[in-house]
Coordinates of C-alpha atoms in Angstrom, one line a residue:
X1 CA -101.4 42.3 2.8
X2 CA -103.2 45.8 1.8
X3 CA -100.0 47.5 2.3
X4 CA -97.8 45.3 1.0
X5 CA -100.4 45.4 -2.1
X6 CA -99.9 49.4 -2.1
X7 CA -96.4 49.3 -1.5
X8 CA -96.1 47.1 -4.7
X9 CA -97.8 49.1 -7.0
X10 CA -96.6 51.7 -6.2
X11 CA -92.8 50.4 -6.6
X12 CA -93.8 48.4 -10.1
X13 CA -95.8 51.8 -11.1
X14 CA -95.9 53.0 -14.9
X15 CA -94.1 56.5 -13.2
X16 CA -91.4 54.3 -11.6
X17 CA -90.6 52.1 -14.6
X18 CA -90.7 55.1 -16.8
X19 CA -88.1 56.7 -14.8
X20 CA -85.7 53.6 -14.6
X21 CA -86.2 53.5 -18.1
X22 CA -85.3 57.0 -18.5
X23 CA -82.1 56.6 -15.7
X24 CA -81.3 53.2 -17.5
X25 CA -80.4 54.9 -20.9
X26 CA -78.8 57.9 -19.7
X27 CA -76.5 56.3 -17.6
X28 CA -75.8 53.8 -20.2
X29 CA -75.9 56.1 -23.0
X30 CA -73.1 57.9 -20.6
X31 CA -71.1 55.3 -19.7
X32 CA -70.2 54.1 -23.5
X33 CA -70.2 57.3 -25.1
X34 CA -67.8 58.6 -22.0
X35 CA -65.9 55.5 -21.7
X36 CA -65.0 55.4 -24.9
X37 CA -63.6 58.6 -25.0
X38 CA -61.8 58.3 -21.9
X39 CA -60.0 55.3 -23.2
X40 CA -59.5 57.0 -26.5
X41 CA -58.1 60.1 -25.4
X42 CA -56.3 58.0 -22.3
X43 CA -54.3 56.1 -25.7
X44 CA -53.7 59.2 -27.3
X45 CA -52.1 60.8 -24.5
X46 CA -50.1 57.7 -23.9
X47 CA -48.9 56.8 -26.9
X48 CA -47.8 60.7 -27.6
X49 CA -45.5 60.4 -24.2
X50 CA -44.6 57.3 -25.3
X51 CA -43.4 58.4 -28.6
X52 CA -41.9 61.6 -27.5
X53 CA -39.7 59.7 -24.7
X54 CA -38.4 57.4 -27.5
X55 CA -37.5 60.1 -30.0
X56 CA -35.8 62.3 -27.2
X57 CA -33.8 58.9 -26.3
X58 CA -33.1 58.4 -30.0
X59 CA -31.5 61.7 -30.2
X60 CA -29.3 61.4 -26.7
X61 CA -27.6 58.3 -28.1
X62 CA -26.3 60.1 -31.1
X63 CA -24.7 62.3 -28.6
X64 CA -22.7 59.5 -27.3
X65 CA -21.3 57.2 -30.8
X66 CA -19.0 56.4 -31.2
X67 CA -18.1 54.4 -28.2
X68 CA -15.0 54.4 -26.7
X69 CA -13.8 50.9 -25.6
X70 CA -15.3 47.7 -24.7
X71 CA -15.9 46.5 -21.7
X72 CA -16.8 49.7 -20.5
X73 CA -16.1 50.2 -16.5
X74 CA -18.1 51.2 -13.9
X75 CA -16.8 54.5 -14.5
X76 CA -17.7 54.5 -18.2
X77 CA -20.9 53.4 -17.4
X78 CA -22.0 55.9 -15.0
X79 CA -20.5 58.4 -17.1
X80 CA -22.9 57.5 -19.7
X81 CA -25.8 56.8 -17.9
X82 CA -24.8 60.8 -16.6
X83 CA -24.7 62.1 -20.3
X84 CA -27.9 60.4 -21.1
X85 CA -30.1 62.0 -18.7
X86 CA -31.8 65.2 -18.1
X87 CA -34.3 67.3 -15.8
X88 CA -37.2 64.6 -17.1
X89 CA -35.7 61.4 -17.9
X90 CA -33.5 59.0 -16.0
X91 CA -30.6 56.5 -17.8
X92 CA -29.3 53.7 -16.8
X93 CA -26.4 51.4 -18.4
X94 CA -25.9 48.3 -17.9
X95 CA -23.4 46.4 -19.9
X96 CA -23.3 42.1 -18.6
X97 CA -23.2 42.1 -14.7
X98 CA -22.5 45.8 -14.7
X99 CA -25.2 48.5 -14.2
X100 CA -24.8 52.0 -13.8
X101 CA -26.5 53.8 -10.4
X102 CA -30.0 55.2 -10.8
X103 CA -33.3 53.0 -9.9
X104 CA -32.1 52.9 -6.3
X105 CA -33.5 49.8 -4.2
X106 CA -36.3 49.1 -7.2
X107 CA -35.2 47.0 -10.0
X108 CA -37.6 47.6 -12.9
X109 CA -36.2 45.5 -15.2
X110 CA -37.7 42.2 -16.0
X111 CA -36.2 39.5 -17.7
X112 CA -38.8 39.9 -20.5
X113 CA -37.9 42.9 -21.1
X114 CA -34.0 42.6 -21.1
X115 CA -34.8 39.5 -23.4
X116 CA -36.2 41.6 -26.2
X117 CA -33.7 44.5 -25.7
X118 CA -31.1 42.0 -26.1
X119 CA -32.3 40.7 -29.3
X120 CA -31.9 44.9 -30.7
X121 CA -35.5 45.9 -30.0
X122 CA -36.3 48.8 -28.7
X123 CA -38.7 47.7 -26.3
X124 CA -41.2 49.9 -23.8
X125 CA -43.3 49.3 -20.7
X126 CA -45.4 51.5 -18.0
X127 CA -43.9 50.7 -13.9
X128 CA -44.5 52.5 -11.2
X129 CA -41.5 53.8 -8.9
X130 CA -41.7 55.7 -5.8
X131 CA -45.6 55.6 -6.3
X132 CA -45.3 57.4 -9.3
X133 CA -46.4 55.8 -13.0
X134 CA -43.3 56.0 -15.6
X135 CA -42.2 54.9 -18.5
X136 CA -39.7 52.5 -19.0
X137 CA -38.0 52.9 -22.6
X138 CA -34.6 50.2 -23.8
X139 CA -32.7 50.1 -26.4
X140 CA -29.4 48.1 -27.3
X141 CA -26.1 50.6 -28.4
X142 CA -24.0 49.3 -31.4
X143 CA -20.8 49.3 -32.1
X144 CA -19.2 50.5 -35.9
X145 CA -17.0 48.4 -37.8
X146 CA -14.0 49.5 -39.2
X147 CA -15.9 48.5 -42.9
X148 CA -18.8 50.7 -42.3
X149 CA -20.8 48.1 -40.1
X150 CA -22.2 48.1 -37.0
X151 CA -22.7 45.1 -34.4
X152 CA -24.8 45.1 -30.8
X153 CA -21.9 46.4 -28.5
X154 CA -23.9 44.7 -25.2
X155 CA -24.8 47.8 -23.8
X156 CA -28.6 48.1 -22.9
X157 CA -29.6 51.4 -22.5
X158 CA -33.2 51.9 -20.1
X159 CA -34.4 55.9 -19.7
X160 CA -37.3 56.1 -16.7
X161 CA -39.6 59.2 -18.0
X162 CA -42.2 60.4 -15.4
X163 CA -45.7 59.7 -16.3
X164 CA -47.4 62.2 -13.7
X165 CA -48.6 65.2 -16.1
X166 CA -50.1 62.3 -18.3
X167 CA -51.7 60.7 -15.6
X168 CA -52.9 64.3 -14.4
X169 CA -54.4 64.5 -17.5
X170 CA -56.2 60.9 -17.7
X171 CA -57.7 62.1 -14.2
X172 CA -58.8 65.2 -15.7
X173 CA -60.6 63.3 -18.5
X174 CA -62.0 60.6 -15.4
X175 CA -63.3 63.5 -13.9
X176 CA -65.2 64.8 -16.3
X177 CA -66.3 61.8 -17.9
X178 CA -67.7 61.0 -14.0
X179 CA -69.7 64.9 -14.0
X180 CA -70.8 64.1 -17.7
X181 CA -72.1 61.0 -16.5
X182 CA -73.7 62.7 -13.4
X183 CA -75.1 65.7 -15.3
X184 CA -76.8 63.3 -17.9
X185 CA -78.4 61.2 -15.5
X186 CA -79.2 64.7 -13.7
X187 CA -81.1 65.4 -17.1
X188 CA -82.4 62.1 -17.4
X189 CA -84.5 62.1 -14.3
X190 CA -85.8 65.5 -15.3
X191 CA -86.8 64.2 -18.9
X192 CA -88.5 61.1 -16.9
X193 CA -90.4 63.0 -14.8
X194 CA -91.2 65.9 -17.2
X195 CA -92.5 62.8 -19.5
X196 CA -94.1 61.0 -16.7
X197 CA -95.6 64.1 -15.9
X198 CA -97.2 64.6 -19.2
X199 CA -98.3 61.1 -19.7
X200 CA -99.3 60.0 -16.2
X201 CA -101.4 63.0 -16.0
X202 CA -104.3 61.9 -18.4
X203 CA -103.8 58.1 -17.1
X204 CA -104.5 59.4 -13.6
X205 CA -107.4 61.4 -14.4
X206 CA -108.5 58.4 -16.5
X207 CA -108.1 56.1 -13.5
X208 CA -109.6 58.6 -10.9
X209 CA -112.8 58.6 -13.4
X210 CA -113.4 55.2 -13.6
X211 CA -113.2 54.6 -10.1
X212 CA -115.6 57.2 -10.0
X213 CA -118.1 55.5 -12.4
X214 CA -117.4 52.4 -11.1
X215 CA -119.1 53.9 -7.8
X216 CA -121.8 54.7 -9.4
X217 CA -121.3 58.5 -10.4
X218 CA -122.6 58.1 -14.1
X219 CA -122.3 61.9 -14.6
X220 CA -118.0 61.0 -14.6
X221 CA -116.9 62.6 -17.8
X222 CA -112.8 63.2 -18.8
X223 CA -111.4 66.5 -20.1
X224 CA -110.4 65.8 -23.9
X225 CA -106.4 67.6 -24.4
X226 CA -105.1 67.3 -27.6
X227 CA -105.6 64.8 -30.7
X228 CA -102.8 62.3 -29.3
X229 CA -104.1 58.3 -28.7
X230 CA -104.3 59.8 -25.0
X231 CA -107.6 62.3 -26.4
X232 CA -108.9 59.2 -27.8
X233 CA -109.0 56.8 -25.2
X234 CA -110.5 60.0 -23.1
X235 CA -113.3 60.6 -25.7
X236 CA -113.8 56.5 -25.8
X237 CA -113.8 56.6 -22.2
X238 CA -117.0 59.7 -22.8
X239 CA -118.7 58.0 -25.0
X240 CA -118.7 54.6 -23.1
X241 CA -120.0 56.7 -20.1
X242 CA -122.4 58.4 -21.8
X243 CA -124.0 55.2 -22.9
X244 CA -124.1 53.7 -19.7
X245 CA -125.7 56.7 -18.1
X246 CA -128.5 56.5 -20.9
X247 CA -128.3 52.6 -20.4
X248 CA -128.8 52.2 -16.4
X249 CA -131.3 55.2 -16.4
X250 CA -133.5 53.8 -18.5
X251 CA -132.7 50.2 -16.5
X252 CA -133.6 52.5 -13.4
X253 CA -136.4 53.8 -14.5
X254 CA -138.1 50.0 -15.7
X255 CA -136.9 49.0 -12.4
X256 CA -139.1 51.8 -10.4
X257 CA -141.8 51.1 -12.6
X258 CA -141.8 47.2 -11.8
X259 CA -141.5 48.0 -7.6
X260 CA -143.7 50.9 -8.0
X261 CA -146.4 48.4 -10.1
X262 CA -145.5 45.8 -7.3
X263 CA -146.4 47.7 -4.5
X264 CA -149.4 48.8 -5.8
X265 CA -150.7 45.8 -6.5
X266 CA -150.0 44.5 -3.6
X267 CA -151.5 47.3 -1.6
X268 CA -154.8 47.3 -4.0
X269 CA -154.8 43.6 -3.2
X270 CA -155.4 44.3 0.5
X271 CA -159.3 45.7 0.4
X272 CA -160.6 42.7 -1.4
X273 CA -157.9 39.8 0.8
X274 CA -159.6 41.1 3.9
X275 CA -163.5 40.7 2.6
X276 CA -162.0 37.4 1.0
X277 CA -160.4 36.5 4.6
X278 CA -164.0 37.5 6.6
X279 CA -165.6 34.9 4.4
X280 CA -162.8 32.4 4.5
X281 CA -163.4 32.8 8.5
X282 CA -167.1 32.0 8.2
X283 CA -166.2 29.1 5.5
X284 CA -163.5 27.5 8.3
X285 CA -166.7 27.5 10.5
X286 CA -168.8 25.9 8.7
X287 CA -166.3 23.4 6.5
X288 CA -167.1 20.4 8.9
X289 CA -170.7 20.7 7.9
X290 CA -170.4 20.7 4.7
X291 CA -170.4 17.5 2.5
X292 CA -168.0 15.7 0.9
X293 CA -166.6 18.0 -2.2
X294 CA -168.1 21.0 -0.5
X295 CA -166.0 20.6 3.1
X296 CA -163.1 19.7 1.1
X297 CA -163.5 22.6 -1.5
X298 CA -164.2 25.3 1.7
X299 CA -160.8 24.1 3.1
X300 CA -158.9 25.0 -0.4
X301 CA -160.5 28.3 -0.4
X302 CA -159.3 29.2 3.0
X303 CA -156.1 27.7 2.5
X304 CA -155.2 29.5 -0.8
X305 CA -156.7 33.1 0.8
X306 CA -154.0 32.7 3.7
X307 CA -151.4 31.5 1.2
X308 CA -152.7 34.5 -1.0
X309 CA -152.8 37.3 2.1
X310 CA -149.1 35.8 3.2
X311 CA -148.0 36.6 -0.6
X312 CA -149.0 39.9 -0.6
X313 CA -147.7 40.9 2.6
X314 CA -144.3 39.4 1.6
X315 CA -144.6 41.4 -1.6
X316 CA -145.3 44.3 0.1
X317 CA -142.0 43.8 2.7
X318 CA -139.6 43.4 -0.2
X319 CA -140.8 46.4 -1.9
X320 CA -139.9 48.0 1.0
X321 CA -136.4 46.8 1.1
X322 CA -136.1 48.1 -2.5
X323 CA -137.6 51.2 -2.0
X324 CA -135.3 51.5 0.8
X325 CA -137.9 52.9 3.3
X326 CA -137.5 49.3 5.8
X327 CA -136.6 50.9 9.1
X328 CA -135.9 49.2 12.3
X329 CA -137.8 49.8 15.5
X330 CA -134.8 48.5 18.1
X331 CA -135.8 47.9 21.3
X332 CA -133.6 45.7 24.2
X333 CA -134.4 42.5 23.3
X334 CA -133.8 39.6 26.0
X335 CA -132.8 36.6 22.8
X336 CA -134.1 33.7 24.8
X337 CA -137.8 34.8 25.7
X338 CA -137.9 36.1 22.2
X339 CA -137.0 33.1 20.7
X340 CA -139.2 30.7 23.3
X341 CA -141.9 33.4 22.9
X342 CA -141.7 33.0 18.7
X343 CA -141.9 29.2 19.3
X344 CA -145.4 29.1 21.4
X345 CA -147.4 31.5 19.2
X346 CA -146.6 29.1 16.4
X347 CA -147.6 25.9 18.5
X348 CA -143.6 24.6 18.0
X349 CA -142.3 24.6 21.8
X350 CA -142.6 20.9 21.9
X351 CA -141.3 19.9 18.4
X352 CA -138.1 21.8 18.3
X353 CA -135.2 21.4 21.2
X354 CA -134.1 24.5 22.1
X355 CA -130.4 25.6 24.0
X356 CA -131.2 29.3 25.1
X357 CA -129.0 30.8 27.5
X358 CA -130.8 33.5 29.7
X359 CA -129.1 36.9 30.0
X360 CA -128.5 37.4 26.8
X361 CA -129.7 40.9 25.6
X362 CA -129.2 42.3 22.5
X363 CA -130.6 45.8 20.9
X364 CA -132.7 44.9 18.0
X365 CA -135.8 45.2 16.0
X366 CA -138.2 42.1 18.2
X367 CA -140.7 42.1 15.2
X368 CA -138.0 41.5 12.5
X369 CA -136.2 39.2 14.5
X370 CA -139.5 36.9 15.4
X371 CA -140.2 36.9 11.6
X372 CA -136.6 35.3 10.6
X373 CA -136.9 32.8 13.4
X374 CA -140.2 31.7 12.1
X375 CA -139.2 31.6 8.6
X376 CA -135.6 29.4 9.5
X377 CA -137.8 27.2 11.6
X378 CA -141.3 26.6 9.3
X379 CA -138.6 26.0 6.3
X380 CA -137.1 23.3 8.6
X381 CA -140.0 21.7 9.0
X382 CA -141.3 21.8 5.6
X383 CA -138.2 21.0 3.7
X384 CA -135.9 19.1 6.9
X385 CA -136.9 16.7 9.2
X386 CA -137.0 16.7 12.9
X387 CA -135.4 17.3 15.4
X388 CA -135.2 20.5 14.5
X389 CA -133.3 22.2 17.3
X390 CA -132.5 26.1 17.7
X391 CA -129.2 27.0 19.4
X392 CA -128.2 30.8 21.0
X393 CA -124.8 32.0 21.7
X394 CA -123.2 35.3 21.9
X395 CA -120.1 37.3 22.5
X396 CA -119.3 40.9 23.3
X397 CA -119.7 42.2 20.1
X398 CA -122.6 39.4 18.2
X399 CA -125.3 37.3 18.7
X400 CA -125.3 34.4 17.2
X401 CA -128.9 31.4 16.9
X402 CA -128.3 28.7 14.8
X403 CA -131.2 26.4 13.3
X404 CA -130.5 23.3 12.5
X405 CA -132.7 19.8 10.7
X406 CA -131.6 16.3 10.6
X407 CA -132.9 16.2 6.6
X408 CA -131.2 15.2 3.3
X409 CA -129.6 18.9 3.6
X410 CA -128.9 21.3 1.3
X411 CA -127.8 20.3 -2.4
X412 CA -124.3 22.5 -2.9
X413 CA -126.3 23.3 -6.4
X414 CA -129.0 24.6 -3.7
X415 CA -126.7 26.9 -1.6
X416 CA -125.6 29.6 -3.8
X417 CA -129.7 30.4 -4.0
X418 CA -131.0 29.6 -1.2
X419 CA -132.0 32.9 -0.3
X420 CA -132.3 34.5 -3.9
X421 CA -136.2 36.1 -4.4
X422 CA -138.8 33.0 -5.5
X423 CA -136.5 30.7 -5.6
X424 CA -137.3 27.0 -4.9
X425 CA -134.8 23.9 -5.0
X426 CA -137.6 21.3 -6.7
X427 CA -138.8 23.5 -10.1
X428 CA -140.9 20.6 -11.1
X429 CA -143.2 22.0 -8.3
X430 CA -144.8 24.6 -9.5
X431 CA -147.4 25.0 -6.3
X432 CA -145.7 24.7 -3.2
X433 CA -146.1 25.7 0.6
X434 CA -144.5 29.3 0.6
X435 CA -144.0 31.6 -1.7
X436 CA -140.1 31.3 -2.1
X437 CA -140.2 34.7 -0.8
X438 CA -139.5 33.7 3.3
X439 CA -135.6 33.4 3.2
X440 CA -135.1 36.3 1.1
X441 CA -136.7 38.3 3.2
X442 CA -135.0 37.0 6.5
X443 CA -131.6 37.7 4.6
X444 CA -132.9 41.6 4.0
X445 CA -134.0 41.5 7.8
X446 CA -131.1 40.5 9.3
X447 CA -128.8 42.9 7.1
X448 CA -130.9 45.7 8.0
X449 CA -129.2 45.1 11.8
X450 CA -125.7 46.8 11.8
X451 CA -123.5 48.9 14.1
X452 CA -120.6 50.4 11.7
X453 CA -118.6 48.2 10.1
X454 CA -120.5 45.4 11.8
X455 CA -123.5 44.2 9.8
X456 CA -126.1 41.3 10.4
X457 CA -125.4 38.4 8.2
X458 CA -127.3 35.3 7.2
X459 CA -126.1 32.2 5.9
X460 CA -126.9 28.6 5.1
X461 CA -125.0 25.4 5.3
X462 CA -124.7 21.8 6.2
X463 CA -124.5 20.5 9.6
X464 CA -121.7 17.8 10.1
X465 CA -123.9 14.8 10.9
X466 CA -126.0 15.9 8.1
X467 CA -128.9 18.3 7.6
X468 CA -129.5 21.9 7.1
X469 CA -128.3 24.3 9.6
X470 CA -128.7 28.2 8.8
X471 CA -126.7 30.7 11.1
X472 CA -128.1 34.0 11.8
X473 CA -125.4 36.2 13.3
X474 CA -126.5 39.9 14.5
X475 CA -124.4 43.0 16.3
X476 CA -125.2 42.9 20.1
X477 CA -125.8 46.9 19.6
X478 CA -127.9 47.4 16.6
X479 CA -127.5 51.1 15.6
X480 CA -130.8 53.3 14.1
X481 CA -129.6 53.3 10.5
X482 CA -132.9 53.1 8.7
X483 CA -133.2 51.0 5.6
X484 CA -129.3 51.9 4.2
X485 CA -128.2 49.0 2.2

């Protein structure tokens, strides 16, 4: 579909239709301008020859008044039809049923034609004999009255003039029209692409930039030519960039300040969580000695210091993911005892079922991968139901575990943020186990893992028969590409 894509674009592009433009009113601007002088010219010439072959019959039949006798013979008639031509022009009497030799085996005469001779027209129409185009001229002879008069005598004169030199000439004009018409659309490319040129040049440059900027290179800038609407979209396209450059800079530099604060807090927060978790220890031993509000008040302390410590150490993971400084320490990594081995350390080997194919070894970060496991399964217990089960499959190139709850499942408002930073589905409450911070930070783990094209991927859904199942699906051979995001 890419190339089809390309291929369109490229036929439909602004150089393409500005040269059919260009082509399209050249070769029309040809054709009338050269047809109509073709058939112009082709009229001229015609009706010259015409009128020249009528005049030069005019003045042959004054040669031959008056006219002997009527009916004429055979002998008269070929006689006449003898006097009445020359080098150029053939005649031909015919009188009734008689005709006098000269068409040969081709009978040009039509009936229409004899019609309006007979009625004392001189009457005129193009044939073509022996493959060649002439021009067939009648005309009715009359006969003089003893008082002064003359009447139609019944011979039909017909002269046959060759119409090859004007046909010669019509091709002449044909042929030249046809080279006008190639040389102009010979020119009109040239104008199309010299224009093309000219114009596509800046619109290019213009489309390289914003590509360009749209990568990320705010430093992009466009060469300003001229004072044309061209040199203004180029300085609009400046200024725009300028301000954006100022714009994310400054966004930039708030947003190093916040992950630079962030960290720092975090890490300052680390000195005082550990005194804070020493005493917690000491308070956990000695909360079921303590009475009533004091036990219970112990307990909350402890409780919110681990909640606390687990905060901070989140924080402090996802300011390494923005920092990009999250590397991966990949080791082979057989899936199943990692998985089995995540599962007893957090007392869960007899609450969730568990389909873990053994030989299945992956190269991967084991620390990384323990900590999305752990996340995907405490969030199905916390927010799912049971059974939770936890399912491994792989192929040549992936490894897939899925982790699956028989709750209520995710809402499809849910989904689109399941794994965005703090987020939580129930905002009425405020206080909650976690920190909202677990799934976003198993989504960052899991795309750190990639091999090329092939990246780790994360994603959450719902199971057929109900409940929420999240997928994690990893490349088999996890290359050492640092923290690149």
């Amino acid at each position: 579909m890419t190339l089809w894509r390309q291929a369109g674009a490229r036929v439909s592009g602004l150089r393409v239709r500005l040269l059919l433009a260009f082509v399209l009113l050249g070769v029309t601007t040809t054709a009338v301008v050269a047809s109509g002088s073709y058939f112009q010219a082709r009229t001229v010439i015609l009706q010259q020859a015409q009128d020249a072959a009528v005049m030069a019959l005019t003045d042959q039949l004054t040669k031959v008044y008056p006219i002997a006798q009527l009916p004429p013979t055979q002998n008269d008639l070929d006689l006449l039809a003898q006097r009445l031509s020359d080098r150029d022009t053939t005649a031909v009497v015919v009188y009734r049923d008689l005709r006098s030799q000269g068409f040969g085996t081709a009978d040009p005469l039509t009936p229409e034609l004899r019609q309006e001779v007979g009625d004392g027209h001189i009457a005129w129409q193009r044939v073509a004999l022996d493959g060649e185009p002439k021009l067939l001229i009648g005309t009715q002879l009359a006969l003089d009255r003893p008082d002064g008069t003359s009447r139609p005598s019944g011979l039909e004169v017909y002269s046959v003039r060759s119409l090859l030199p004007e046909q010669q000439s019509i091709d002449q004009l044909a042929a030249r029209a046809w080279l006008t018409g190639g040389l102009s659309l010979v020119l009109a490319v040239l104008l199309a692409l010299l224009a093309a040129g000219s114009v596509l040049r800046p619109v290019r440059e213009l489309g390289r930039a914003a590509r360009s900027l749209g990568e990320g290179d705010l430093t992009t800038r466009l060469t300003v030519r001229g004072v044309d609407e061209l040199a203004d979209v180029a300085r609009t396209f400046n200024e725009t960039a300028g301000t954006l450059e100022r714009q994310v800079g400054e966004l930039r530099r708030m947003e190093s300040d916040a992950r630079r604060f962030v960290a720092d807090v975090s890490h300052e927060l680390r000195t005082p969580l550990a005194a804070m978790t020493a005493v917690t220890d000491v308070l956990d031993e000695e909360a079921e000695h303590l009475p009533g509000d004091a036990g219970r008040a112990a307990r909350l302390v402890s409780q919110e210091t681990q909640n606390l410590t687990q905060l901070v150490n989140d924080l402090i993971e996802v300011s390494r993911f923005d920092s990009g400084t999250a590397r991966l320490a990949l080791d082979d990594v057989d899936l199943a005892a990692a998985v089995t081995a995540t599962l007893r350390i957090r007392g869960w080997t007899d609450r969730v079922g568990v389909e873990l194919p053994s030989g299945v070894v992956a190269r991967l970060d084991p620390r990384r991968l323990d900590v999305i496991v752990a996340n995907l399964v405490g969030n199905a217990f916390r927010h799912g139901a049971e059974p939770v089960s936890v399912h491994l499959g792989a192929d040549e190139d992936w490894v897939t575990i899925d982790v699956a709850d028989r709750g209520p499942g995710l809402d499809p408002e849910v989904l689109p943020h399941v794994f965005d930073r703090f987020y939580k589905a129930d905002t009425a409450r405020t206080r909650s186990e976690g920190s909202g911070l677990g799934l976003a930070i198993s989504w960052e783990n899991a795309r750190l893992h990639r091999h090329g094209e092939r990246r780790g991927s994360l994603v959450a859904g719902n199971g057929p028969g109900g409940g929420a199942v999240f997928t994690l699906r990893l490349p088999r051979d996890t290359a050492d590409e640092g923290g690149a995001r």
